[in-house]
Amino acid sequence: MAHRRVLLVLFVAGVCSLGAVSGLLLTTSNGVIYDGDGNVVKFKGIGWFGFNSYFAAPEGLWQGADSVTQDFNINVWRMKQLGFNAIRLPFRFTDFEVNPIQVKHQCQVAPSLNVKYTMVPDSYPNLPLSSLSLPAEDVPDVPGGICSAQFLDNMPVYDRYLMVVKYYINQGFYVNIDYHTSDPDERIHDFNTFVSNWTTLVTRVLTEIPEAQGRIVLDLINEPDGFKFAWEGNQFIGSLADYYIALMDAIWPICPDCLFLGEGTGATSIGANYGDGYVIDPHAIQYSGVSDASVFFNRLAKKPYLSQFLVAPHIYCGEVTGATYGTSGSVLYQKLTTTFGYLTLQGFCPSDGSPCHRFAAVVDEFGSMFNSQEEQSCFRSIVAYMNNEIDAADGKHSMIENWFYWSWQPDSYGTGGVLADDYRQIEWFKVNALSGGTTYMPTGLGLRPWYLADFTPLQPIGTPAPPAAAPSANPFPDMPPADPVMDCGNDTVTYFGNCTDGSAVNSGQLFYAGTASELAAKSEKDQIIIKTVVPVGGAFLVAAFVALAAWTGCFGAKAAAAKAAAAPAAAKKYPGAQLKDSTKTGAYASSGPIPVSITASVGR
């Protein structure tokens, strides 16, 4: 049950905790988000759709070959390792009433090391690295080989959505509950029913998930332009101002800790994206026909939940919008300042002369395919504007440090996903664009994956945080420093073997044969260790232990990936070992072994 708080205004000498003063577990002040302890909160979020598309679950849990892609808990674990701390979960009320589809199923369980190796980037950004060679957090188990087991076949979709919200919160995420539909939804035209549906949802969340207090933000209407909303109202639908005020009037009394995300509208005539449009500039209103947002902000300024409202624009490049002009540089910056940026610095000054209010902003959707010079230039400009840096520092807006990247899965038009088309590989160039430290994206937006020194692991609710990993002086964190005791000389060892197709590898089978005499091959919990004796210079030398995870790159005959993955294993046994060559012989078939040879130069 949600507990109603008495809101007190305290005047205290000196510096104090905003959260403690306000009594709120999540609120804003002067454009910054704070938690109940007065700590600054920065949303580094990702969107995962499905409850708004008839799927009755997060989309994609049936893709791929094994638990890496098909298990819900492992997907969440992967998001955590990439540094995301917030999730945007689109839904629509009509989907809560559809018949649930089957999601849980018997699946091929990938060994934990295999899962962890999917999180090793193909290149590291030029940022301080941690001392870790793989993610430290344990991979979730898949009991009985049942992927996404919590999605019971007969569980109503409404309950499934609440279950997903609860799981994310318990894993330490903030959750963006996002009303989001691309199809005509006539229910939104029934004003009272729409408000009632929202109130019921929030009541259920707080009643059934008490730990949700201070962890949820409510995205009231995704891209109001799609419903032809205007701030003032029109012949198509009522006033967006009326909708937002009515929703917050109804929800705030039961959830004073909730943050409300209100997307903009009515500014497409000046090139704004759907969801961006908080224009109050008289010239733009008079000559460009944009909707006047002041009718909303003047009403909001008098409400007790003023500090709970955040502007939440969407910003996209031409691949999504179709725009061919004004998607980068000064033209883009000027447009963004007019449509919402001014609210982050000057703020809104009510017409009755009451104090101006500076708003916190969350870029609620953005993303790119990065598939052209125009797209890359556009994304760099978006990052520059959000960071208030270089030529985007116009003195008219503040830095914007809260965002939700779109999207997790790859089948989103115009953006793709952080996951590649196979739902398994990570699009590391997108992760690097968010973390920075690359030539094409030097600064990024503050995302900190597990391999960076300032990565902060999310902790399940109620568990103490472990000590952070110390920064590493080793420029290659997946290759441990040489053991000063061992001296292996400078001999060359060649491993000959057969790597089966992906299903066989993932089931723990690795066929290994060649000129070496095999001494032992045994299965352990997460790996197969193969010990081989190889004649070198008239003597016998024990070859490196090769973890099963090191061979996952054989799938699809990706011998180059096998070479990179085998380097850590070789280095652990032979300090300083460097793999000089990796070759494939024979042709890849959909089944059967793939002959692979890897040659390593052994010695420091």
Coordinates of C-alpha atoms in Angstrom, one line a residue:
M1 CA 0.0 0.0 0.0
A2 CA 1.4 3.4 -0.9
H3 CA 1.9 5.7 2.1
R4 CA 0.8 9.3 1.7
R5 CA 3.4 11.8 3.0
V6 CA 2.9 15.2 4.5
L7 CA 5.1 17.6 2.4
L8 CA 7.0 20.1 4.5
V9 CA 8.8 23.2 3.4
L10 CA 11.8 23.7 5.7
F11 CA 14.2 26.6 5.8
V12 CA 17.5 25.4 7.1
A13 CA 20.7 27.3 7.5
G14 CA 23.7 25.9 5.6
V15 CA 23.8 23.0 3.2
C16 CA 21.3 20.2 3.6
S17 CA 20.0 17.1 1.9
L18 CA 17.3 18.0 -0.6
G19 CA 15.7 14.6 -0.3
A20 CA 15.6 14.9 3.5
V21 CA 14.1 18.4 3.3
S22 CA 11.4 17.5 0.8
G23 CA 10.4 14.2 2.3
L24 CA 10.3 12.7 -1.2
L25 CA 12.2 9.6 -2.4
L26 CA 12.5 11.1 -5.9
T27 CA 12.2 14.7 -6.9
T28 CA 13.8 17.6 -8.8
S29 CA 15.3 20.9 -7.8
N30 CA 16.8 23.6 -10.1
G31 CA 16.9 21.1 -13.0
V32 CA 18.5 18.2 -11.2
I33 CA 17.0 14.9 -10.0
Y34 CA 17.6 13.8 -6.4
D35 CA 16.7 10.7 -4.4
G36 CA 15.5 10.6 -0.9
D37 CA 19.0 10.9 0.6
G38 CA 19.8 14.0 -1.5
N39 CA 22.0 12.1 -4.0
V40 CA 21.9 13.2 -7.6
V41 CA 20.2 10.7 -9.9
K42 CA 21.2 10.4 -13.5
F43 CA 19.1 8.1 -15.7
K44 CA 21.2 6.1 -18.2
G45 CA 18.3 4.1 -19.6
I46 CA 17.4 1.8 -22.5
G47 CA 14.0 1.0 -24.0
W48 CA 12.6 -2.5 -24.4
F49 CA 9.3 -2.7 -26.1
G50 CA 6.8 -5.6 -26.3
F51 CA 3.9 -4.9 -24.0
N52 CA 2.7 -2.4 -26.6
S53 CA 2.9 -4.7 -29.6
Y54 CA 0.6 -7.7 -28.9
F55 CA 3.7 -9.7 -27.7
A56 CA 2.4 -9.8 -24.1
A57 CA 6.1 -9.8 -23.0
P58 CA 9.4 -8.0 -23.8
E59 CA 10.0 -8.6 -27.5
G60 CA 12.7 -11.0 -28.7
L61 CA 12.7 -13.7 -26.0
W62 CA 12.2 -16.3 -28.6
Q63 CA 15.1 -15.2 -30.8
G64 CA 18.5 -16.7 -31.1
A65 CA 19.8 -20.2 -30.2
D66 CA 20.1 -20.3 -26.4
S67 CA 19.6 -18.7 -23.1
V68 CA 21.9 -15.7 -24.0
T69 CA 19.0 -14.3 -26.0
Q70 CA 16.0 -16.3 -24.8
D71 CA 16.2 -15.9 -21.0
F72 CA 14.7 -12.7 -19.6
N73 CA 16.9 -12.6 -16.5
I74 CA 20.1 -12.9 -18.6
N75 CA 18.9 -10.1 -20.9
V76 CA 18.5 -7.9 -17.8
W77 CA 21.9 -9.0 -16.5
R78 CA 23.5 -8.0 -19.8
M79 CA 21.9 -4.5 -19.6
K80 CA 23.4 -4.1 -16.1
Q81 CA 26.9 -5.1 -17.3
L82 CA 26.7 -2.4 -20.0
G83 CA 26.0 0.2 -17.3
F84 CA 22.3 1.0 -17.8
N85 CA 20.6 1.9 -14.6
A86 CA 17.0 2.6 -15.9
I87 CA 14.6 0.8 -18.2
R88 CA 11.8 2.2 -20.3
L89 CA 8.9 -0.3 -20.6
P90 CA 6.3 0.7 -23.2
F91 CA 2.8 -0.6 -22.7
R92 CA -0.8 0.1 -23.8
F93 CA -3.9 -0.6 -21.9
T94 CA -5.4 -2.7 -24.6
D95 CA -2.5 -5.1 -24.5
F96 CA -3.2 -5.8 -20.8
E97 CA -6.4 -7.5 -22.0
V98 CA -5.0 -9.8 -24.8
N99 CA -4.5 -13.5 -24.3
P100 CA -1.0 -14.2 -23.1
I101 CA 1.3 -15.9 -25.5
Q102 CA 3.7 -18.6 -24.5
V103 CA 7.1 -17.2 -23.5
K104 CA 8.7 -19.6 -21.1
H105 CA 10.1 -22.6 -22.9
Q106 CA 12.8 -25.3 -22.8
C107 CA 16.0 -23.9 -24.1
Q108 CA 19.7 -24.6 -24.6
V109 CA 21.5 -23.2 -21.6
A110 CA 24.7 -21.4 -22.5
P111 CA 27.6 -21.9 -20.0
S112 CA 28.2 -18.9 -17.8
L113 CA 31.6 -18.2 -19.4
N114 CA 30.0 -18.1 -22.8
V115 CA 27.5 -15.5 -21.6
K116 CA 30.3 -13.4 -20.0
Y117 CA 32.4 -13.5 -23.2
T118 CA 29.5 -12.0 -25.2
M119 CA 30.1 -8.9 -23.0
V120 CA 33.7 -8.4 -24.1
P121 CA 33.9 -5.5 -26.5
D122 CA 35.7 -5.9 -29.9
S123 CA 37.7 -2.8 -29.0
Y124 CA 38.1 -0.7 -25.8
P125 CA 37.5 3.0 -25.6
N126 CA 40.3 5.3 -24.7
L127 CA 39.1 5.6 -21.1
P128 CA 40.5 4.3 -17.8
L129 CA 39.9 0.6 -17.7
S130 CA 39.0 -1.6 -14.7
S131 CA 41.2 -4.5 -13.6
L132 CA 38.4 -7.0 -14.6
S133 CA 38.9 -9.4 -17.5
L134 CA 35.2 -10.4 -17.5
P135 CA 32.1 -9.1 -15.7
A136 CA 32.3 -9.9 -12.0
E137 CA 28.6 -10.4 -11.4
D138 CA 27.3 -14.0 -11.6
V139 CA 25.2 -14.9 -14.6
P140 CA 21.6 -15.8 -13.6
D141 CA 20.9 -19.5 -13.4
V142 CA 18.3 -21.1 -15.8
P143 CA 16.8 -23.8 -13.5
G144 CA 15.7 -26.9 -15.4
G145 CA 16.8 -25.4 -18.7
I146 CA 13.5 -23.3 -18.8
C147 CA 14.1 -19.9 -20.2
S148 CA 12.0 -16.9 -19.0
A149 CA 10.4 -19.3 -16.5
Q150 CA 8.6 -16.5 -14.6
F151 CA 6.3 -15.9 -17.6
L152 CA 3.7 -18.5 -16.7
D153 CA 1.5 -19.5 -19.6
N154 CA -1.7 -18.6 -17.8
M155 CA -0.4 -15.4 -16.2
P156 CA -2.5 -12.4 -17.4
V157 CA -0.6 -9.8 -19.4
Y158 CA -1.3 -7.1 -16.8
D159 CA 0.3 -9.3 -14.1
R160 CA 3.3 -10.0 -16.4
Y161 CA 3.9 -6.3 -16.9
L162 CA 3.9 -5.8 -13.1
M163 CA 6.2 -8.8 -12.7
V164 CA 8.7 -7.2 -15.1
V165 CA 8.5 -3.9 -13.3
K166 CA 9.2 -5.6 -10.0
Y167 CA 12.1 -7.6 -11.3
Y168 CA 13.8 -4.5 -12.7
I169 CA 13.3 -2.6 -9.5
N170 CA 14.6 -5.5 -7.4
Q171 CA 17.7 -5.5 -9.6
G172 CA 18.4 -1.9 -8.8
F173 CA 16.9 -0.2 -11.9
Y174 CA 14.7 2.9 -12.2
V175 CA 11.6 2.0 -14.3
N176 CA 10.0 4.3 -16.8
I177 CA 6.4 3.2 -17.1
D178 CA 5.6 4.4 -20.6
Y179 CA 2.1 4.6 -22.2
H180 CA 3.2 4.0 -25.8
T181 CA 1.3 2.9 -28.9
S182 CA 1.8 3.3 -32.6
D183 CA -1.6 2.0 -33.5
P184 CA -4.9 4.0 -33.2
D185 CA -6.0 3.6 -29.6
E186 CA -9.5 5.0 -29.3
R187 CA -9.4 4.7 -25.5
I188 CA -7.3 7.7 -25.2
H189 CA -10.2 9.7 -26.6
D190 CA -12.2 8.7 -23.6
F191 CA -10.7 11.3 -21.2
N192 CA -12.1 10.0 -18.0
T193 CA -11.4 6.3 -18.7
F194 CA -7.8 7.1 -19.7
V195 CA -7.2 8.9 -16.4
S196 CA -8.9 6.1 -14.5
N197 CA -6.8 3.4 -16.3
W198 CA -3.6 5.3 -15.4
T199 CA -4.6 5.7 -11.8
T200 CA -5.5 2.0 -11.5
L201 CA -2.1 1.0 -12.9
V202 CA -0.1 3.2 -10.5
T203 CA -2.2 2.0 -7.6
R204 CA -1.5 -1.6 -8.5
V205 CA 2.2 -0.9 -8.9
L206 CA 2.5 0.7 -5.5
T207 CA 0.2 -1.9 -3.8
E208 CA 1.8 -5.0 -5.3
I209 CA 5.4 -3.6 -5.5
P210 CA 6.0 -1.5 -2.3
E211 CA 9.7 -1.1 -3.2
A212 CA 8.6 0.8 -6.3
Q213 CA 8.3 4.0 -4.2
G214 CA 11.0 6.3 -5.4
R215 CA 12.0 4.1 -8.3
I216 CA 9.4 4.8 -11.0
V217 CA 8.8 7.6 -13.5
L218 CA 5.6 7.8 -15.5
D219 CA 5.8 8.6 -19.2
L220 CA 2.2 9.8 -19.5
I221 CA 1.7 9.8 -23.3
N222 CA 4.3 8.8 -25.9
E223 CA 4.6 11.2 -28.8
P224 CA 1.4 13.1 -28.4
D225 CA 1.8 14.4 -32.0
G226 CA 0.8 10.9 -33.2
F227 CA -2.7 11.5 -31.7
K228 CA -2.8 15.1 -33.2
F229 CA -2.6 16.6 -29.8
A230 CA -2.0 20.4 -29.3
W231 CA -1.5 22.1 -26.0
E232 CA -4.6 24.2 -26.6
G233 CA -6.8 21.4 -28.0
N234 CA -8.3 21.1 -31.5
Q235 CA -11.1 19.4 -33.4
F236 CA -9.3 16.0 -33.3
I237 CA -8.8 15.5 -29.6
G238 CA -8.8 17.5 -26.3
S239 CA -6.1 19.7 -25.0
L240 CA -2.8 18.0 -24.0
A241 CA -2.6 20.5 -21.1
D242 CA -6.0 19.1 -19.8
Y243 CA -4.8 15.5 -20.1
Y244 CA -1.5 16.1 -18.3
I245 CA -3.0 18.2 -15.5
A246 CA -5.9 15.7 -15.0
L247 CA -3.5 12.7 -14.9
M248 CA -1.1 14.4 -12.4
D249 CA -4.0 15.6 -10.3
A250 CA -5.2 12.0 -10.0
I251 CA -1.9 10.2 -9.6
W252 CA 0.1 12.6 -7.4
P253 CA -2.0 12.1 -4.3
I254 CA -1.3 8.4 -4.4
C255 CA 2.3 8.7 -5.6
P256 CA 4.0 11.9 -4.5
D257 CA 7.4 10.3 -5.2
C258 CA 6.6 9.7 -8.8
L259 CA 8.3 11.7 -11.5
F260 CA 6.0 12.7 -14.4
L261 CA 7.5 12.7 -17.9
G262 CA 5.5 15.0 -20.2
E263 CA 6.4 14.8 -23.9
G264 CA 6.0 17.8 -26.1
T265 CA 3.8 18.3 -29.1
G266 CA 2.8 20.6 -31.9
A267 CA 6.1 21.8 -33.2
T268 CA 6.7 19.7 -36.3
S269 CA 6.2 22.8 -38.5
I270 CA 9.6 24.0 -37.3
G271 CA 11.3 20.5 -37.7
A272 CA 10.8 19.2 -34.2
N273 CA 10.4 15.4 -33.7
Y274 CA 7.2 13.9 -32.5
G275 CA 7.5 14.2 -28.7
D276 CA 9.5 17.4 -28.8
G277 CA 7.5 20.6 -28.6
Y278 CA 7.3 23.0 -25.6
V279 CA 7.4 26.2 -27.7
I280 CA 6.5 29.5 -26.0
D281 CA 8.4 31.8 -28.5
P282 CA 5.8 34.3 -29.8
H283 CA 7.5 34.6 -33.2
A284 CA 7.5 30.8 -33.8
I285 CA 3.9 30.6 -32.6
Q286 CA 2.7 33.5 -34.8
Y287 CA 4.6 32.8 -38.0
S288 CA 5.1 29.0 -37.9
G289 CA 1.8 27.8 -36.5
V290 CA 3.3 25.8 -33.6
S291 CA 1.2 25.0 -30.5
D292 CA 1.7 27.3 -27.5
A293 CA 2.9 25.4 -24.5
S294 CA 2.5 28.4 -22.2
V295 CA -1.2 27.4 -21.7
F296 CA 0.1 24.3 -19.9
F297 CA 3.1 25.7 -18.0
N298 CA 1.0 28.6 -16.5
R299 CA -1.3 26.0 -15.0
L300 CA 1.5 23.7 -13.9
A301 CA 3.2 26.5 -12.1
K302 CA 0.4 26.6 -9.6
K303 CA 0.4 22.9 -8.8
P304 CA 2.1 21.2 -5.8
Y305 CA 3.7 18.7 -8.1
L306 CA 5.6 21.3 -10.2
S307 CA 8.9 19.8 -9.1
Q308 CA 7.8 16.3 -10.1
F309 CA 7.3 17.2 -13.8
L310 CA 10.2 16.7 -16.3
V311 CA 10.2 17.6 -19.9
A312 CA 10.9 14.5 -22.0
P313 CA 11.7 15.3 -25.7
H314 CA 12.5 12.8 -28.4
I315 CA 15.4 13.6 -30.7
Y316 CA 16.1 11.7 -33.9
C317 CA 18.1 11.9 -37.0
G318 CA 17.0 11.7 -40.7
E319 CA 16.9 7.9 -40.8
V320 CA 13.8 8.1 -38.5
T321 CA 12.3 11.5 -39.4
G322 CA 13.1 11.6 -43.1
A323 CA 14.6 15.1 -42.6
T324 CA 17.4 16.1 -44.9
Y325 CA 18.1 19.5 -43.5
G326 CA 18.8 20.8 -40.0
T327 CA 19.8 17.5 -38.4
S328 CA 23.2 18.7 -37.2
G329 CA 25.2 21.7 -36.2
S330 CA 23.9 25.2 -35.4
V331 CA 20.5 24.7 -37.1
L332 CA 19.8 21.7 -34.9
Y333 CA 21.0 23.5 -31.8
Q334 CA 18.8 26.5 -32.4
K335 CA 15.8 24.3 -33.0
L336 CA 16.4 22.3 -29.8
T337 CA 16.8 25.4 -27.7
T338 CA 13.5 26.8 -29.0
T339 CA 11.5 23.6 -28.6
F340 CA 12.7 22.6 -25.1
G341 CA 16.3 23.6 -24.2
Y342 CA 15.3 27.0 -22.8
L343 CA 13.4 25.2 -20.0
T344 CA 16.7 23.8 -18.6
L345 CA 18.3 27.2 -18.0
Q346 CA 16.0 30.1 -18.1
G347 CA 13.0 27.9 -17.3
F348 CA 9.4 29.0 -17.6
C349 CA 8.4 32.4 -16.1
P350 CA 4.6 32.4 -15.4
S351 CA 2.5 35.3 -16.8
D352 CA 1.3 36.2 -13.3
G353 CA 4.8 37.2 -12.3
S354 CA 5.5 34.3 -9.9
P355 CA 9.0 32.9 -9.8
C356 CA 10.5 31.2 -12.9
H357 CA 10.9 27.4 -12.7
R358 CA 13.9 25.6 -14.2
F359 CA 13.0 22.1 -15.4
A360 CA 14.9 18.9 -15.4
A361 CA 15.0 17.3 -18.8
V362 CA 15.2 13.6 -19.9
V363 CA 15.9 12.9 -23.5
D364 CA 13.2 10.2 -23.5
E365 CA 14.1 8.6 -26.9
F366 CA 17.1 8.9 -29.3
G367 CA 19.2 6.6 -31.3
S368 CA 20.7 6.0 -34.7
M369 CA 21.8 3.3 -37.1
F370 CA 25.1 5.2 -37.6
N371 CA 24.9 4.0 -41.2
S372 CA 25.9 7.2 -43.0
Q373 CA 28.0 10.3 -42.5
E374 CA 24.8 12.3 -42.0
E375 CA 23.6 10.0 -39.3
Q376 CA 26.9 10.1 -37.5
S377 CA 27.1 13.9 -37.8
C378 CA 23.6 14.2 -36.4
F379 CA 24.3 11.9 -33.5
R380 CA 27.5 13.8 -32.6
S381 CA 25.5 17.0 -32.6
I382 CA 22.9 15.5 -30.3
V383 CA 25.6 14.5 -27.9
A384 CA 27.2 17.9 -28.1
Y385 CA 23.9 19.6 -27.3
M386 CA 23.2 17.3 -24.4
N387 CA 26.7 17.9 -23.0
N388 CA 26.4 21.6 -23.7
E389 CA 29.9 21.5 -25.2
I390 CA 31.9 22.8 -28.2
D391 CA 29.7 24.7 -30.7
A392 CA 26.5 23.6 -29.0
A393 CA 27.3 25.6 -25.9
D394 CA 24.9 28.4 -26.8
G395 CA 24.5 29.9 -23.3
K396 CA 20.7 29.2 -23.5
H397 CA 20.4 25.7 -22.2
S398 CA 22.0 23.5 -19.5
M399 CA 23.7 20.1 -19.7
I400 CA 21.2 17.2 -20.0
E401 CA 22.5 14.1 -18.2
N402 CA 19.3 11.9 -18.2
W403 CA 18.3 9.8 -21.2
F404 CA 16.7 6.6 -22.5
Y405 CA 18.4 5.2 -25.6
W406 CA 16.1 3.5 -28.1
S407 CA 16.2 0.5 -28.2
W408 CA 17.5 -2.7 -26.7
Q409 CA 16.3 -5.1 -29.5
P410 CA 17.3 -4.6 -33.1
D411 CA 14.0 -4.5 -34.9
S412 CA 13.3 -0.9 -34.4
Y413 CA 12.9 1.2 -37.6
G414 CA 15.6 3.7 -38.2
T415 CA 17.7 2.9 -35.1
G416 CA 18.2 -0.8 -34.8
G417 CA 19.2 -1.8 -31.3
V418 CA 22.1 -2.2 -28.9
L419 CA 21.7 -5.8 -29.7
A420 CA 22.8 -6.9 -33.2
D421 CA 20.4 -8.6 -35.6
D422 CA 21.1 -12.0 -34.1
Y423 CA 20.0 -10.7 -30.7
R424 CA 23.3 -12.1 -29.2
Q425 CA 26.1 -9.8 -30.3
I426 CA 26.4 -6.3 -28.9
E427 CA 26.7 -3.3 -31.3
W428 CA 29.8 -2.1 -29.6
F429 CA 30.0 1.1 -31.7
K430 CA 26.7 2.2 -30.2
V431 CA 27.9 1.4 -26.7
N432 CA 31.1 3.4 -27.4
A433 CA 29.0 6.3 -28.7
L434 CA 27.3 6.4 -25.3
S435 CA 30.4 5.9 -23.2
G436 CA 32.7 8.1 -25.3
G437 CA 36.5 7.6 -25.6
T438 CA 36.6 7.0 -29.3
T439 CA 37.7 9.1 -32.2
Y440 CA 34.2 9.4 -33.6
M441 CA 32.6 10.1 -30.2
P442 CA 35.2 11.5 -27.8
T443 CA 32.9 12.5 -24.9
G444 CA 29.8 10.3 -25.0
L445 CA 26.9 10.5 -22.5
G446 CA 28.3 9.0 -19.4
L447 CA 27.5 5.3 -19.9
R448 CA 30.0 3.2 -17.9
P449 CA 30.1 -0.5 -18.8
W450 CA 31.8 -3.2 -16.6
Y451 CA 35.2 -2.8 -18.2
L452 CA 35.6 0.9 -17.3
A453 CA 37.2 1.9 -14.1
D454 CA 34.3 4.0 -12.9
F455 CA 31.6 1.4 -13.5
T456 CA 29.2 1.3 -10.6
P457 CA 27.4 -2.1 -10.4
L458 CA 23.7 -2.0 -9.8
Q459 CA 22.8 -3.7 -6.5
P460 CA 19.6 -5.6 -5.9
I461 CA 17.4 -3.8 -3.4
G462 CA 18.6 -4.3 0.2
T463 CA 22.1 -5.7 -0.6
P464 CA 25.3 -3.9 0.2
A465 CA 27.5 -2.7 -2.6
P466 CA 30.8 -4.6 -3.1
P467 CA 34.1 -2.6 -3.3
A468 CA 34.7 -1.2 -6.8
A469 CA 37.3 -2.8 -9.0
A470 CA 40.7 -0.9 -8.9
P471 CA 41.8 0.8 -12.0
S472 CA 44.3 -1.2 -14.1
A473 CA 47.6 -0.1 -15.5
N474 CA 47.3 -3.0 -18.0
P475 CA 46.2 -1.5 -21.4
F476 CA 44.7 -5.0 -22.3
P477 CA 42.5 -5.8 -19.3
D478 CA 41.5 -9.3 -20.6
M479 CA 45.2 -10.3 -20.7
P480 CA 46.7 -10.8 -17.1
P481 CA 50.2 -9.6 -16.4
A482 CA 53.0 -12.0 -16.9
D483 CA 53.9 -14.4 -14.0
P484 CA 57.5 -13.4 -13.2
V485 CA 58.2 -16.9 -12.0
M486 CA 57.6 -18.7 -15.2
D487 CA 59.9 -18.7 -18.2
C488 CA 58.5 -20.5 -21.2
G489 CA 61.1 -19.5 -23.7
N490 CA 60.0 -18.5 -27.2
D491 CA 58.7 -21.7 -28.7
T492 CA 55.7 -21.9 -31.0
V493 CA 52.7 -24.1 -30.1
T494 CA 50.0 -24.9 -32.6
Y495 CA 46.6 -26.1 -31.5
F496 CA 44.6 -28.1 -34.0
G497 CA 41.0 -28.8 -33.4
N498 CA 37.5 -29.1 -34.7
C499 CA 34.9 -26.7 -33.5
T500 CA 31.3 -27.8 -34.0
D501 CA 28.4 -25.6 -34.8
G502 CA 26.8 -23.3 -32.3
S503 CA 24.3 -25.7 -30.8
A504 CA 27.0 -28.3 -30.1
V505 CA 29.4 -25.8 -28.6
N506 CA 26.7 -24.3 -26.4
S507 CA 25.8 -27.8 -25.2
G508 CA 29.3 -28.3 -23.9
Q509 CA 30.8 -30.4 -26.7
L510 CA 34.1 -29.6 -28.2
F511 CA 35.9 -32.1 -30.4
Y512 CA 39.7 -31.7 -30.3
A513 CA 42.2 -33.7 -32.3
G514 CA 45.5 -33.2 -34.0
T515 CA 49.2 -34.1 -33.9
A516 CA 49.3 -33.7 -30.1
S517 CA 48.5 -36.5 -27.8
E518 CA 45.5 -35.7 -25.7
L519 CA 46.0 -36.5 -22.0
A520 CA 42.6 -35.4 -20.6
A521 CA 39.4 -33.7 -21.5
K522 CA 36.8 -33.2 -18.8
S523 CA 33.6 -31.2 -18.4
E524 CA 33.4 -28.8 -15.5
K525 CA 30.5 -26.5 -14.5
D526 CA 31.2 -23.7 -17.0
Q527 CA 34.0 -24.9 -19.2
I528 CA 35.8 -27.8 -20.8
I529 CA 39.5 -27.9 -20.0
I530 CA 41.7 -29.6 -22.6
K531 CA 45.2 -30.5 -21.6
T532 CA 47.4 -31.4 -24.5
V533 CA 51.1 -32.5 -24.7
V534 CA 52.8 -31.0 -27.7
P535 CA 56.4 -31.9 -28.8
V536 CA 58.5 -28.8 -29.0
G537 CA 62.2 -28.9 -29.7
G538 CA 62.5 -32.5 -28.6
A539 CA 60.7 -31.9 -25.3
F540 CA 57.2 -32.1 -24.2
L541 CA 55.2 -29.0 -23.2
V542 CA 51.8 -28.9 -21.6
A543 CA 49.6 -26.7 -23.7
A544 CA 47.4 -24.0 -22.3
F545 CA 44.1 -24.7 -20.7
V546 CA 41.5 -23.6 -23.3
A547 CA 38.2 -22.6 -21.8
L548 CA 35.1 -23.5 -23.8
A549 CA 34.2 -19.8 -23.9
A550 CA 37.4 -19.2 -25.8
W551 CA 36.0 -21.2 -28.7
T552 CA 32.6 -19.6 -29.1
G553 CA 34.0 -17.6 -32.0
C554 CA 34.2 -20.9 -34.0
F555 CA 30.5 -20.7 -34.5
G556 CA 29.9 -19.5 -38.1
A557 CA 33.6 -20.1 -38.8
K558 CA 34.6 -16.8 -37.2
A559 CA 38.1 -17.8 -36.7
A560 CA 39.3 -14.2 -36.0
A561 CA 36.9 -14.1 -33.1
A562 CA 38.3 -17.4 -31.8
K563 CA 41.8 -15.9 -32.0
A564 CA 40.8 -12.9 -29.9
A565 CA 38.9 -15.0 -27.4
A566 CA 41.7 -17.5 -26.9
A567 CA 44.2 -14.8 -26.0
P568 CA 43.3 -14.6 -22.3
A569 CA 43.4 -18.4 -21.8
A570 CA 46.7 -18.7 -23.5
A571 CA 48.1 -15.8 -21.5
K572 CA 47.0 -17.3 -18.2
K573 CA 49.1 -20.4 -18.8
Y574 CA 51.8 -18.8 -20.8
P575 CA 52.4 -15.3 -19.5
G576 CA 52.9 -12.9 -22.4
A577 CA 51.7 -15.3 -25.0
Q578 CA 50.4 -13.6 -28.1
L579 CA 48.3 -15.3 -30.8
K580 CA 50.1 -14.6 -34.1
D581 CA 47.7 -16.3 -36.4
S582 CA 44.3 -17.9 -36.6
T583 CA 43.2 -19.8 -39.7
K584 CA 40.2 -21.9 -40.8
T585 CA 40.5 -24.9 -43.1
G586 CA 37.6 -26.5 -44.8
A587 CA 34.2 -25.1 -45.5
Y588 CA 31.6 -24.2 -42.9
A589 CA 28.4 -26.2 -42.9
S590 CA 25.3 -25.7 -40.9
S591 CA 26.2 -28.8 -38.9
G592 CA 29.4 -30.8 -38.4
P593 CA 32.8 -29.9 -37.2
I594 CA 34.8 -26.8 -38.4
P595 CA 38.6 -27.5 -38.5
V596 CA 40.4 -24.6 -36.8
S597 CA 44.1 -24.1 -36.0
I598 CA 45.5 -21.5 -33.7
T599 CA 49.2 -20.7 -33.5
A600 CA 50.6 -19.0 -30.4
S601 CA 54.0 -17.7 -29.8
V602 CA 54.8 -18.8 -26.2
G603 CA 57.1 -16.7 -24.1
R604 CA 57.4 -13.2 -22.6

